[in-house]
């Protein structure tokens, strides 16, 4: 996810787009990962455990788990990765750009 | 006097020796003469372990062979369950009232894919063990057989056991069998709803299975594609508060991650 995430964020830098993490590491491991993997996007920290409150509410039992949410806050894709993730994000961007401005 | 004492000592010493010899001889004889006392439970475990040993040896032999010979060896040397089934069958038939036989039933079901159990076995189980907590362990092997009679029996346990906890175990076994089966998804959902509603505290081997099913079910409903994402209110690792809804108006890739 990290190199792919970095390139996706770079490609979308002028678009209304973000990666938002929910991290289940210990605080130390999380800080280390951010530094070493050059992670620039924000993350919720889920208390240092895989059974943290956010993972529990979202019934996450395997990692990584990915949801793609559109600008209106609607879940549009689940566990879409790699190229398919890029295509999904492109589709949603196009959808936004072609929708009449409100 | 001294001499007399010595004689006395000698006398008692000899007597003690003979006495001890008599005891040890008697106890040895006792062991040799009466057959070792074994319970049906031990006998059943011995048979199951003997099969396991044979299976391990077989697998060891397979591993030692070159790749191209493995399949042929598997075909011709795979351990047969038959002799173990008939040994277990004998113990069952002579110990019908001993709950240890449930373990033997489970083994037979597993290694014959259910064909080793017949109508009178199920009748016997229904008559004597429907309400015995030990039957809980028999349910998963019966379900795994994918055999109709075995499944019918589990169904019957789920309906007729007087013990709520046993009925819950049976329902859970039936549900797990349908998990992921697209063609029977309605049946699966009905079972899940029943477990969540009627057996909310069901625990199996220490796991809160009903609560877990409820979490999964709720997630499947609330986190389906097309639903509004539930709000997340939390903080980053430095304690700065964040909300998912802060990103409304943007496309969000929500990534549950860990760097382990």
mmCIF file of C-alpha atoms in Angstrom:
data_model
loop_
_atom_site.group_PDB
_atom_site.id
_atom_site.type_symbol
_atom_site.label_atom_id
_atom_site.label_comp_id
_atom_site.label_asym_id
_atom_site.label_seq_id
_atom_site.Cartn_x
_atom_site.Cartn_y
_atom_site.Cartn_z
ATOM 1 C CA UNK A 1 0.000 0.000 0.000
ATOM 2 C CA UNK A 2 2.729 2.522 0.848
ATOM 3 C CA UNK A 3 4.414 3.062 -2.565
ATOM 4 C CA UNK A 4 1.067 2.715 -4.304
ATOM 5 C CA UNK A 5 -0.535 5.067 -1.782
ATOM 6 C CA UNK A 6 2.256 7.589 -2.292
ATOM 7 C CA UNK A 7 1.879 7.548 -6.071
ATOM 8 C CA UNK A 8 -1.918 7.765 -5.851
ATOM 9 C CA UNK A 9 -1.701 10.744 -3.496
ATOM 10 C CA UNK A 10 0.850 12.390 -5.809
ATOM 11 C CA UNK A 11 -1.341 11.837 -8.865
ATOM 12 C CA UNK A 12 -4.406 13.230 -7.044
ATOM 13 C CA UNK A 13 -2.674 16.185 -5.427
ATOM 14 C CA UNK A 14 -4.928 18.738 -7.123
ATOM 15 C CA UNK A 15 -8.104 16.698 -6.678
ATOM 16 C CA UNK A 16 -10.522 16.406 -3.759
ATOM 17 C CA UNK A 17 -8.952 13.169 -2.571
ATOM 18 C CA UNK A 18 -7.337 11.728 0.514
ATOM 19 C CA UNK A 19 -6.190 8.457 1.915
ATOM 20 C CA UNK A 20 -7.302 8.162 5.501
ATOM 21 C CA UNK A 21 -5.726 5.415 7.544
ATOM 22 C CA UNK A 22 -6.967 3.558 10.580
ATOM 23 C CA UNK A 23 -3.864 2.204 12.212
ATOM 24 C CA UNK A 24 -3.759 -0.762 14.579
ATOM 25 C CA UNK A 25 -0.057 -0.682 15.493
ATOM 26 C CA UNK A 26 1.425 0.274 18.824
ATOM 27 C CA UNK A 27 2.156 3.995 18.993
ATOM 28 C CA UNK A 28 5.913 3.393 18.576
ATOM 29 C CA UNK A 29 5.509 1.047 15.601
ATOM 30 C CA UNK A 30 3.067 3.454 14.000
ATOM 31 C CA UNK A 31 5.380 6.458 14.346
ATOM 32 C CA UNK A 32 8.278 4.419 13.022
ATOM 33 C CA UNK A 33 6.241 3.225 10.022
ATOM 34 C CA UNK A 34 5.152 6.761 9.124
ATOM 35 C CA UNK A 35 8.757 7.906 9.119
ATOM 36 C CA UNK A 36 10.273 4.927 7.320
ATOM 37 C CA UNK A 37 7.510 4.496 4.754
ATOM 38 C CA UNK A 38 7.157 8.267 4.160
ATOM 39 C CA UNK A 39 3.423 8.168 4.845
ATOM 40 C CA UNK A 40 2.055 11.662 4.323
ATOM 41 C CA UNK A 41 -1.656 11.027 4.762
ATOM 42 C CA UNK A 42 -3.440 11.158 8.106
ATOM 43 C CA UNK A 43 -4.447 8.116 10.131
ATOM 44 C CA UNK A 44 -6.717 7.483 13.048
ATOM 45 C CA UNK A 45 -4.818 5.582 15.707
ATOM 46 C CA UNK A 46 -6.978 2.700 16.923
ATOM 47 C CA UNK A 47 -5.457 2.294 20.369
ATOM 48 C CA UNK A 48 -2.544 0.045 19.479
ATOM 49 C CA UNK A 49 -4.567 -3.124 18.966
ATOM 50 C CA UNK A 50 -6.366 -4.957 16.162
ATOM 51 C CA UNK A 51 -9.486 -4.999 18.310
ATOM 52 C CA UNK A 52 -9.634 -1.233 18.719
ATOM 53 C CA UNK A 53 -12.976 0.590 18.708
ATOM 54 C CA UNK A 54 -12.872 1.652 15.046
ATOM 55 C CA UNK A 55 -11.856 -1.764 13.701
ATOM 56 C CA UNK A 56 -14.562 -3.324 15.866
ATOM 57 C CA UNK A 57 -17.299 -1.013 14.656
ATOM 58 C CA UNK A 58 -16.253 -1.597 11.066
ATOM 59 C CA UNK A 59 -16.034 -5.361 11.704
ATOM 60 C CA UNK A 60 -12.505 -5.486 10.328
ATOM 61 C CA UNK A 61 -10.990 -8.908 10.802
ATOM 62 C CA UNK A 62 -8.251 -8.833 8.185
ATOM 63 C CA UNK A 63 -5.697 -6.232 7.284
ATOM 64 C CA UNK A 64 -5.506 -4.316 5.095
ATOM 65 C CA UNK A 65 -9.226 -3.666 4.643
ATOM 66 C CA UNK A 66 -10.122 -0.844 2.290
ATOM 67 C CA UNK A 67 -13.301 1.154 1.777
ATOM 68 C CA UNK A 68 -13.594 3.808 -0.910
ATOM 69 C CA UNK A 69 -16.052 6.525 0.084
ATOM 70 C CA UNK A 70 -17.368 9.154 -2.326
ATOM 71 C CA UNK A 71 -17.617 12.896 -1.739
ATOM 72 C CA UNK A 72 -21.103 12.510 -0.288
ATOM 73 C CA UNK A 73 -19.893 10.034 2.300
ATOM 74 C CA UNK A 74 -21.352 6.961 0.621
ATOM 75 C CA UNK A 75 -19.441 3.657 0.597
ATOM 76 C CA UNK A 76 -18.786 2.874 -3.070
ATOM 77 C CA UNK A 77 -16.123 0.146 -3.121
ATOM 78 C CA UNK A 78 -14.786 -2.436 -0.713
ATOM 79 C CA UNK A 79 -11.336 -4.027 -0.734
ATOM 80 C CA UNK A 80 -10.544 -2.665 -4.151
ATOM 81 C CA UNK A 81 -6.777 -2.709 -4.548
ATOM 82 C CA UNK A 82 -3.980 -2.010 -6.990
ATOM 83 C CA UNK A 83 -5.022 -0.914 -10.475
ATOM 84 C CA UNK A 84 -8.702 -1.393 -9.649
ATOM 85 C CA UNK A 85 -8.312 1.112 -6.818
ATOM 86 C CA UNK A 86 -6.873 3.709 -9.210
ATOM 87 C CA UNK A 87 -9.734 3.097 -11.628
ATOM 88 C CA UNK A 88 -12.315 3.360 -8.843
ATOM 89 C CA UNK A 89 -10.884 6.681 -7.673
ATOM 90 C CA UNK A 90 -10.763 7.968 -11.271
ATOM 91 C CA UNK A 91 -14.407 6.990 -11.756
ATOM 92 C CA UNK A 92 -15.459 8.871 -8.637
ATOM 93 C CA UNK A 93 -13.437 11.955 -9.615
ATOM 94 C CA UNK A 94 -15.037 11.952 -13.065
ATOM 95 C CA UNK A 95 -18.446 11.577 -11.465
ATOM 96 C CA UNK A 96 -17.790 14.635 -9.293
ATOM 97 C CA UNK A 97 -16.481 16.700 -12.164
ATOM 98 C CA UNK A 98 -19.440 15.914 -14.394
ATOM 99 C CA UNK A 99 -22.040 16.498 -11.677
ATOM 100 C CA UNK A 100 -23.632 19.948 -11.743
ATOM 101 C CA UNK A 101 -22.066 22.271 -9.215
ATOM 102 C CA UNK A 102 -24.295 22.798 -6.191
ATOM 103 C CA UNK B 1 21.623 -62.331 76.446
ATOM 104 C CA UNK B 2 23.537 -60.703 73.685
ATOM 105 C CA UNK B 3 23.410 -63.804 71.651
ATOM 106 C CA UNK B 4 19.770 -64.205 72.312
ATOM 107 C CA UNK B 5 19.128 -60.671 71.058
ATOM 108 C CA UNK B 6 21.072 -61.366 67.924
ATOM 109 C CA UNK B 7 19.033 -64.417 67.259
ATOM 110 C CA UNK B 8 15.921 -62.500 67.851
ATOM 111 C CA UNK B 9 17.025 -59.790 65.457
ATOM 112 C CA UNK B 10 17.876 -62.341 62.853
ATOM 113 C CA UNK B 11 14.606 -64.037 63.337
ATOM 114 C CA UNK B 12 12.625 -60.859 62.823
ATOM 115 C CA UNK B 13 14.794 -59.805 59.951
ATOM 116 C CA UNK B 14 14.158 -63.031 58.094
ATOM 117 C CA UNK B 15 10.513 -62.855 58.867
ATOM 118 C CA UNK B 16 10.316 -59.355 57.449
ATOM 119 C CA UNK B 17 12.140 -60.448 54.306
ATOM 120 C CA UNK B 18 9.769 -63.312 53.730
ATOM 121 C CA UNK B 19 6.825 -61.085 54.448
ATOM 122 C CA UNK B 20 7.965 -58.496 51.911
ATOM 123 C CA UNK B 21 8.669 -61.178 49.337
ATOM 124 C CA UNK B 22 5.179 -62.520 49.850
ATOM 125 C CA UNK B 23 3.631 -59.093 49.299
ATOM 126 C CA UNK B 24 5.573 -58.319 46.153
ATOM 127 C CA UNK B 25 4.928 -61.756 44.710
ATOM 128 C CA UNK B 26 1.251 -61.478 45.437
ATOM 129 C CA UNK B 27 0.983 -58.076 43.849
ATOM 130 C CA UNK B 28 2.888 -59.223 40.789
ATOM 131 C CA UNK B 29 0.645 -62.183 40.454
ATOM 132 C CA UNK B 30 -2.398 -59.980 40.801
ATOM 133 C CA UNK B 31 -1.197 -57.815 37.927
ATOM 134 C CA UNK B 32 -0.377 -60.798 35.798
ATOM 135 C CA UNK B 33 -3.584 -62.649 36.469
ATOM 136 C CA UNK B 34 -6.315 -60.033 36.130
ATOM 137 C CA UNK B 35 -6.423 -58.201 32.807
ATOM 138 C CA UNK B 36 -5.525 -54.500 32.976
ATOM 139 C CA UNK B 37 -8.584 -52.449 33.917
ATOM 140 C CA UNK B 38 -9.372 -50.203 30.954
ATOM 141 C CA UNK B 39 -12.400 -48.016 30.501
ATOM 142 C CA UNK B 40 -14.279 -47.726 27.204
ATOM 143 C CA UNK B 41 -12.930 -44.178 27.057
ATOM 144 C CA UNK B 42 -9.328 -45.398 27.179
ATOM 145 C CA UNK B 43 -10.008 -48.131 24.664
ATOM 146 C CA UNK B 44 -11.573 -45.652 22.264
ATOM 147 C CA UNK B 45 -8.672 -43.225 22.653
ATOM 148 C CA UNK B 46 -6.190 -46.037 22.064
ATOM 149 C CA UNK B 47 -7.867 -46.973 18.789
ATOM 150 C CA UNK B 48 -8.037 -43.358 17.622
ATOM 151 C CA UNK B 49 -4.377 -42.845 18.559
ATOM 152 C CA UNK B 50 -3.348 -46.033 16.749
ATOM 153 C CA UNK B 51 -4.991 -44.687 13.603
ATOM 154 C CA UNK B 52 -3.289 -41.331 14.078
ATOM 155 C CA UNK B 53 0.072 -43.042 14.428
ATOM 156 C CA UNK B 54 -0.536 -44.994 11.228
ATOM 157 C CA UNK B 55 -1.573 -41.800 9.458
ATOM 158 C CA UNK B 56 1.559 -39.932 10.595
ATOM 159 C CA UNK B 57 3.771 -42.794 9.470
ATOM 160 C CA UNK B 58 1.994 -42.823 6.119
ATOM 161 C CA UNK B 59 2.507 -39.089 5.658
ATOM 162 C CA UNK B 60 6.136 -39.441 6.637
ATOM 163 C CA UNK B 61 6.532 -42.144 3.975
ATOM 164 C CA UNK B 62 4.864 -39.952 1.387
ATOM 165 C CA UNK B 63 7.179 -37.052 2.171
ATOM 166 C CA UNK B 64 10.215 -39.268 1.766
ATOM 167 C CA UNK B 65 9.232 -40.245 -1.793
ATOM 168 C CA UNK B 66 10.244 -38.395 -4.950
ATOM 169 C CA UNK B 67 7.462 -36.156 -6.242
ATOM 170 C CA UNK B 68 6.451 -38.393 -9.170
ATOM 171 C CA UNK B 69 5.904 -41.443 -6.959
ATOM 172 C CA UNK B 70 3.821 -39.737 -4.287
ATOM 173 C CA UNK B 71 0.424 -40.015 -5.960
ATOM 174 C CA UNK B 72 0.716 -43.739 -6.712
ATOM 175 C CA UNK B 73 1.805 -44.427 -3.144
ATOM 176 C CA UNK B 74 -1.084 -42.380 -1.813
ATOM 177 C CA UNK B 75 -3.526 -44.384 -3.894
ATOM 178 C CA UNK B 76 -2.226 -47.758 -2.805
ATOM 179 C CA UNK B 77 -1.059 -47.200 0.776
ATOM 180 C CA UNK B 78 -3.452 -44.681 2.240
ATOM 181 C CA UNK B 79 -4.501 -46.042 5.676
ATOM 182 C CA UNK B 80 -7.915 -47.648 5.608
ATOM 183 C CA UNK B 81 -10.398 -46.693 8.285
ATOM 184 C CA UNK B 82 -12.266 -50.031 8.162
ATOM 185 C CA UNK B 83 -10.468 -51.936 10.908
ATOM 186 C CA UNK B 84 -10.604 -48.948 13.243
ATOM 187 C CA UNK B 85 -14.283 -48.444 12.504
ATOM 188 C CA UNK B 86 -15.094 -52.056 13.382
ATOM 189 C CA UNK B 87 -12.987 -51.888 16.559
ATOM 190 C CA UNK B 88 -14.821 -48.741 17.631
ATOM 191 C CA UNK B 89 -18.131 -50.273 16.619
ATOM 192 C CA UNK B 90 -17.523 -53.194 19.002
ATOM 193 C CA UNK B 91 -16.923 -50.826 21.912
ATOM 194 C CA UNK B 92 -20.018 -48.815 21.049
ATOM 195 C CA UNK B 93 -22.224 -51.898 20.891
ATOM 196 C CA UNK B 94 -21.088 -53.157 24.290
ATOM 197 C CA UNK B 95 -21.127 -49.769 26.068
ATOM 198 C CA UNK B 96 -24.243 -48.102 24.750
ATOM 199 C CA UNK B 97 -24.834 -46.177 27.966
ATOM 200 C CA UNK B 98 -21.297 -44.791 28.313
ATOM 201 C CA UNK B 99 -21.046 -41.210 27.009
ATOM 202 C CA UNK B 100 -17.457 -41.977 25.952
ATOM 203 C CA UNK B 101 -18.923 -43.622 22.847
ATOM 204 C CA UNK B 102 -19.870 -40.169 21.521
ATOM 205 C CA UNK B 103 -16.213 -39.674 20.702
ATOM 206 C CA UNK B 104 -16.237 -42.969 18.779
ATOM 207 C CA UNK B 105 -19.371 -41.921 16.886
ATOM 208 C CA UNK B 106 -17.651 -38.670 15.960
ATOM 209 C CA UNK B 107 -14.589 -40.488 14.679
ATOM 210 C CA UNK B 108 -16.622 -42.944 12.636
ATOM 211 C CA UNK B 109 -18.709 -40.131 11.165
ATOM 212 C CA UNK B 110 -15.583 -38.248 10.177
ATOM 213 C CA UNK B 111 -13.688 -41.123 8.602
ATOM 214 C CA UNK B 112 -16.634 -42.688 6.778
ATOM 215 C CA UNK B 113 -18.149 -39.339 5.768
ATOM 216 C CA UNK B 114 -21.218 -40.328 7.719
ATOM 217 C CA UNK B 115 -21.842 -43.649 5.979
ATOM 218 C CA UNK B 116 -20.553 -45.574 9.027
ATOM 219 C CA UNK B 117 -23.500 -44.453 11.133
ATOM 220 C CA UNK B 118 -26.954 -45.914 10.593
ATOM 221 C CA UNK B 119 -30.535 -45.213 11.583
ATOM 222 C CA UNK B 120 -30.285 -47.181 14.803
ATOM 223 C CA UNK B 121 -27.228 -45.166 15.838
ATOM 224 C CA UNK B 122 -29.191 -41.955 15.416
ATOM 225 C CA UNK B 123 -32.164 -43.471 17.236
ATOM 226 C CA UNK B 124 -29.848 -44.452 20.080
ATOM 227 C CA UNK B 125 -28.262 -40.994 20.197
ATOM 228 C CA UNK B 126 -31.700 -39.389 20.216
ATOM 229 C CA UNK B 127 -32.929 -41.618 23.000
ATOM 230 C CA UNK B 128 -29.941 -41.323 25.339
ATOM 231 C CA UNK B 129 -27.811 -38.311 24.487
ATOM 232 C CA UNK B 130 -30.115 -35.607 23.144
ATOM 233 C CA UNK B 131 -29.779 -33.642 26.382
ATOM 234 C CA UNK B 132 -26.236 -34.663 27.346
ATOM 235 C CA UNK B 133 -23.793 -31.731 27.064
ATOM 236 C CA UNK B 134 -21.212 -34.158 25.663
ATOM 237 C CA UNK B 135 -23.200 -34.350 22.431
ATOM 238 C CA UNK B 136 -22.038 -30.818 21.607
ATOM 239 C CA UNK B 137 -18.671 -32.129 20.467
ATOM 240 C CA UNK B 138 -20.303 -34.622 18.121
ATOM 241 C CA UNK B 139 -22.149 -31.935 16.163
ATOM 242 C CA UNK B 140 -19.231 -30.416 14.173
ATOM 243 C CA UNK B 141 -17.937 -33.797 12.895
ATOM 244 C CA UNK B 142 -21.486 -34.784 11.915
ATOM 245 C CA UNK B 143 -21.908 -31.531 9.997
ATOM 246 C CA UNK B 144 -18.566 -31.935 8.230
ATOM 247 C CA UNK B 145 -19.644 -35.293 6.781
ATOM 248 C CA UNK B 146 -21.967 -33.553 4.303
ATOM 249 C CA UNK B 147 -24.166 -36.601 4.790
ATOM 250 C CA UNK B 148 -27.925 -36.149 4.797
ATOM 251 C CA UNK B 149 -28.737 -38.412 7.772
ATOM 252 C CA UNK B 150 -26.010 -36.758 9.843
ATOM 253 C CA UNK B 151 -27.352 -33.306 8.996
ATOM 254 C CA UNK B 152 -30.919 -34.388 9.752
ATOM 255 C CA UNK B 153 -29.779 -35.525 13.162
ATOM 256 C CA UNK B 154 -28.094 -32.180 13.925
ATOM 257 C CA UNK B 155 -31.301 -30.493 12.791
ATOM 258 C CA UNK B 156 -33.239 -32.672 15.198
ATOM 259 C CA UNK B 157 -30.888 -31.764 18.061
ATOM 260 C CA UNK B 158 -31.433 -28.079 17.264
ATOM 261 C CA UNK B 159 -35.187 -28.595 17.614
ATOM 262 C CA UNK B 160 -35.646 -31.261 20.242
ATOM 263 C CA UNK B 161 -32.901 -31.064 22.847
ATOM 264 C CA UNK B 162 -34.307 -29.882 26.169
ATOM 265 C CA UNK B 163 -31.063 -27.992 26.781
ATOM 266 C CA UNK B 164 -31.058 -24.530 25.264
ATOM 267 C CA UNK B 165 -27.272 -24.470 25.129
ATOM 268 C CA UNK B 166 -27.190 -27.704 23.107
ATOM 269 C CA UNK B 167 -29.844 -26.414 20.704
ATOM 270 C CA UNK B 168 -27.697 -23.310 20.236
ATOM 271 C CA UNK B 169 -24.626 -25.409 19.426
ATOM 272 C CA UNK B 170 -26.629 -27.395 16.870
ATOM 273 C CA UNK B 171 -27.976 -24.248 15.199
ATOM 274 C CA UNK B 172 -24.481 -22.814 15.051
ATOM 275 C CA UNK B 173 -23.147 -26.000 13.430
ATOM 276 C CA UNK B 174 -25.949 -25.870 10.848
ATOM 277 C CA UNK B 175 -25.258 -22.193 10.172
ATOM 278 C CA UNK B 176 -21.499 -22.611 9.752
ATOM 279 C CA UNK B 177 -22.166 -25.340 7.213
ATOM 280 C CA UNK B 178 -24.014 -22.806 5.043
ATOM 281 C CA UNK B 179 -21.554 -19.939 5.502
ATOM 282 C CA UNK B 180 -20.505 -18.770 2.049
ATOM 283 C CA UNK B 181 -23.001 -20.996 0.229
ATOM 284 C CA UNK B 182 -24.548 -18.528 -2.251
ATOM 285 C CA UNK B 183 -27.382 -20.862 -3.205
ATOM 286 C CA UNK B 184 -28.617 -21.181 0.386
ATOM 287 C CA UNK B 185 -27.971 -17.655 1.625
ATOM 288 C CA UNK B 186 -31.597 -17.202 2.767
ATOM 289 C CA UNK B 187 -31.440 -20.318 4.930
ATOM 290 C CA UNK B 188 -28.127 -19.099 6.350
ATOM 291 C CA UNK B 189 -29.567 -15.688 7.194
ATOM 292 C CA UNK B 190 -32.582 -17.264 8.909
ATOM 293 C CA UNK B 191 -30.288 -19.380 11.092
ATOM 294 C CA UNK B 192 -28.073 -16.412 11.919
ATOM 295 C CA UNK B 193 -31.082 -14.294 12.936
ATOM 296 C CA UNK B 194 -32.335 -17.107 15.126
ATOM 297 C CA UNK B 195 -28.967 -17.476 16.872
ATOM 298 C CA UNK B 196 -28.582 -13.710 17.367
ATOM 299 C CA UNK B 197 -32.111 -13.280 18.725
ATOM 300 C CA UNK B 198 -32.732 -16.490 20.679
ATOM 301 C CA UNK B 199 -29.197 -17.367 21.834
ATOM 302 C CA UNK B 200 -27.515 -13.960 22.271
ATOM 303 C CA UNK B 201 -25.070 -15.269 24.888
ATOM 304 C CA UNK B 202 -24.058 -18.443 23.052
ATOM 305 C CA UNK B 203 -20.422 -19.283 23.696
ATOM 306 C CA UNK B 204 -18.559 -22.087 21.924
ATOM 307 C CA UNK B 205 -15.098 -23.057 23.113
ATOM 308 C CA UNK B 206 -14.799 -19.730 24.896
ATOM 309 C CA UNK B 207 -15.784 -17.641 21.864
ATOM 310 C CA UNK B 208 -18.844 -15.390 22.013
ATOM 311 C CA UNK B 209 -20.116 -16.708 18.702
ATOM 312 C CA UNK B 210 -23.567 -15.078 18.818
ATOM 313 C CA UNK B 211 -22.117 -11.650 19.595
ATOM 314 C CA UNK B 212 -19.569 -12.050 16.806
ATOM 315 C CA UNK B 213 -22.295 -13.042 14.340
ATOM 316 C CA UNK B 214 -24.281 -9.966 15.355
ATOM 317 C CA UNK B 215 -21.302 -7.675 14.778
ATOM 318 C CA UNK B 216 -20.745 -9.235 11.355
ATOM 319 C CA UNK B 217 -24.445 -9.079 10.479
ATOM 320 C CA UNK B 218 -24.719 -5.418 11.522
ATOM 321 C CA UNK B 219 -21.566 -4.598 9.609
ATOM 322 C CA UNK B 220 -22.900 -6.333 6.504
ATOM 323 C CA UNK B 221 -26.009 -4.160 6.701
ATOM 324 C CA UNK B 222 -24.431 -0.851 7.748
ATOM 325 C CA UNK B 223 -21.248 -1.120 5.732
ATOM 326 C CA UNK B 224 -22.730 -2.317 2.456
ATOM 327 C CA UNK B 225 -21.878 -0.582 -0.787
ATOM 328 C CA UNK B 226 -24.347 2.279 -1.239
ATOM 329 C CA UNK B 227 -24.711 2.983 2.492
ATOM 330 C CA UNK B 228 -23.519 6.182 4.092
ATOM 331 C CA UNK B 229 -20.279 5.423 5.905
ATOM 332 C CA UNK B 230 -20.727 5.443 9.682
ATOM 333 C CA UNK B 231 -19.050 8.414 11.333
ATOM 334 C CA UNK B 232 -15.633 7.838 12.833
ATOM 335 C CA UNK B 233 -14.615 10.093 15.678
ATOM 336 C CA UNK B 234 -11.086 9.518 16.879
ATOM 337 C CA UNK B 235 -7.612 10.959 17.048
ATOM 338 C CA UNK B 236 -4.242 10.539 15.427
ATOM 339 C CA UNK B 237 -1.360 9.066 17.371
ATOM 340 C CA UNK B 238 -0.463 12.472 18.825
ATOM 341 C CA UNK B 239 -3.965 12.939 20.175
ATOM 342 C CA UNK B 240 -5.193 15.417 17.564
ATOM 343 C CA UNK B 241 -8.913 14.853 17.128
ATOM 344 C CA UNK B 242 -10.154 13.765 13.712
ATOM 345 C CA UNK B 243 -13.517 12.868 12.198
ATOM 346 C CA UNK B 244 -14.335 11.002 9.026
ATOM 347 C CA UNK B 245 -16.952 13.657 8.205
ATOM 348 C CA UNK B 246 -14.176 16.307 8.138
ATOM 349 C CA UNK B 247 -13.405 14.840 4.714
ATOM 350 C CA UNK B 248 -16.908 15.162 3.296
ATOM 351 C CA UNK B 249 -16.567 16.635 -0.203
ATOM 352 C CA UNK B 250 -13.474 14.563 -0.847
ATOM 353 C CA UNK B 251 -13.054 11.044 -2.085
ATOM 354 C CA UNK B 252 -11.680 8.993 0.788
ATOM 355 C CA UNK B 253 -9.735 5.762 0.582
ATOM 356 C CA UNK B 254 -10.245 4.456 4.099
ATOM 357 C CA UNK B 255 -7.387 2.097 4.748
ATOM 358 C CA UNK B 256 -7.269 -0.130 7.835
ATOM 359 C CA UNK B 257 -3.576 -0.810 8.122
ATOM 360 C CA UNK B 258 -0.801 -1.960 10.359
ATOM 361 C CA UNK B 259 2.931 -2.222 9.822
ATOM 362 C CA UNK B 260 3.457 -5.605 11.453
#
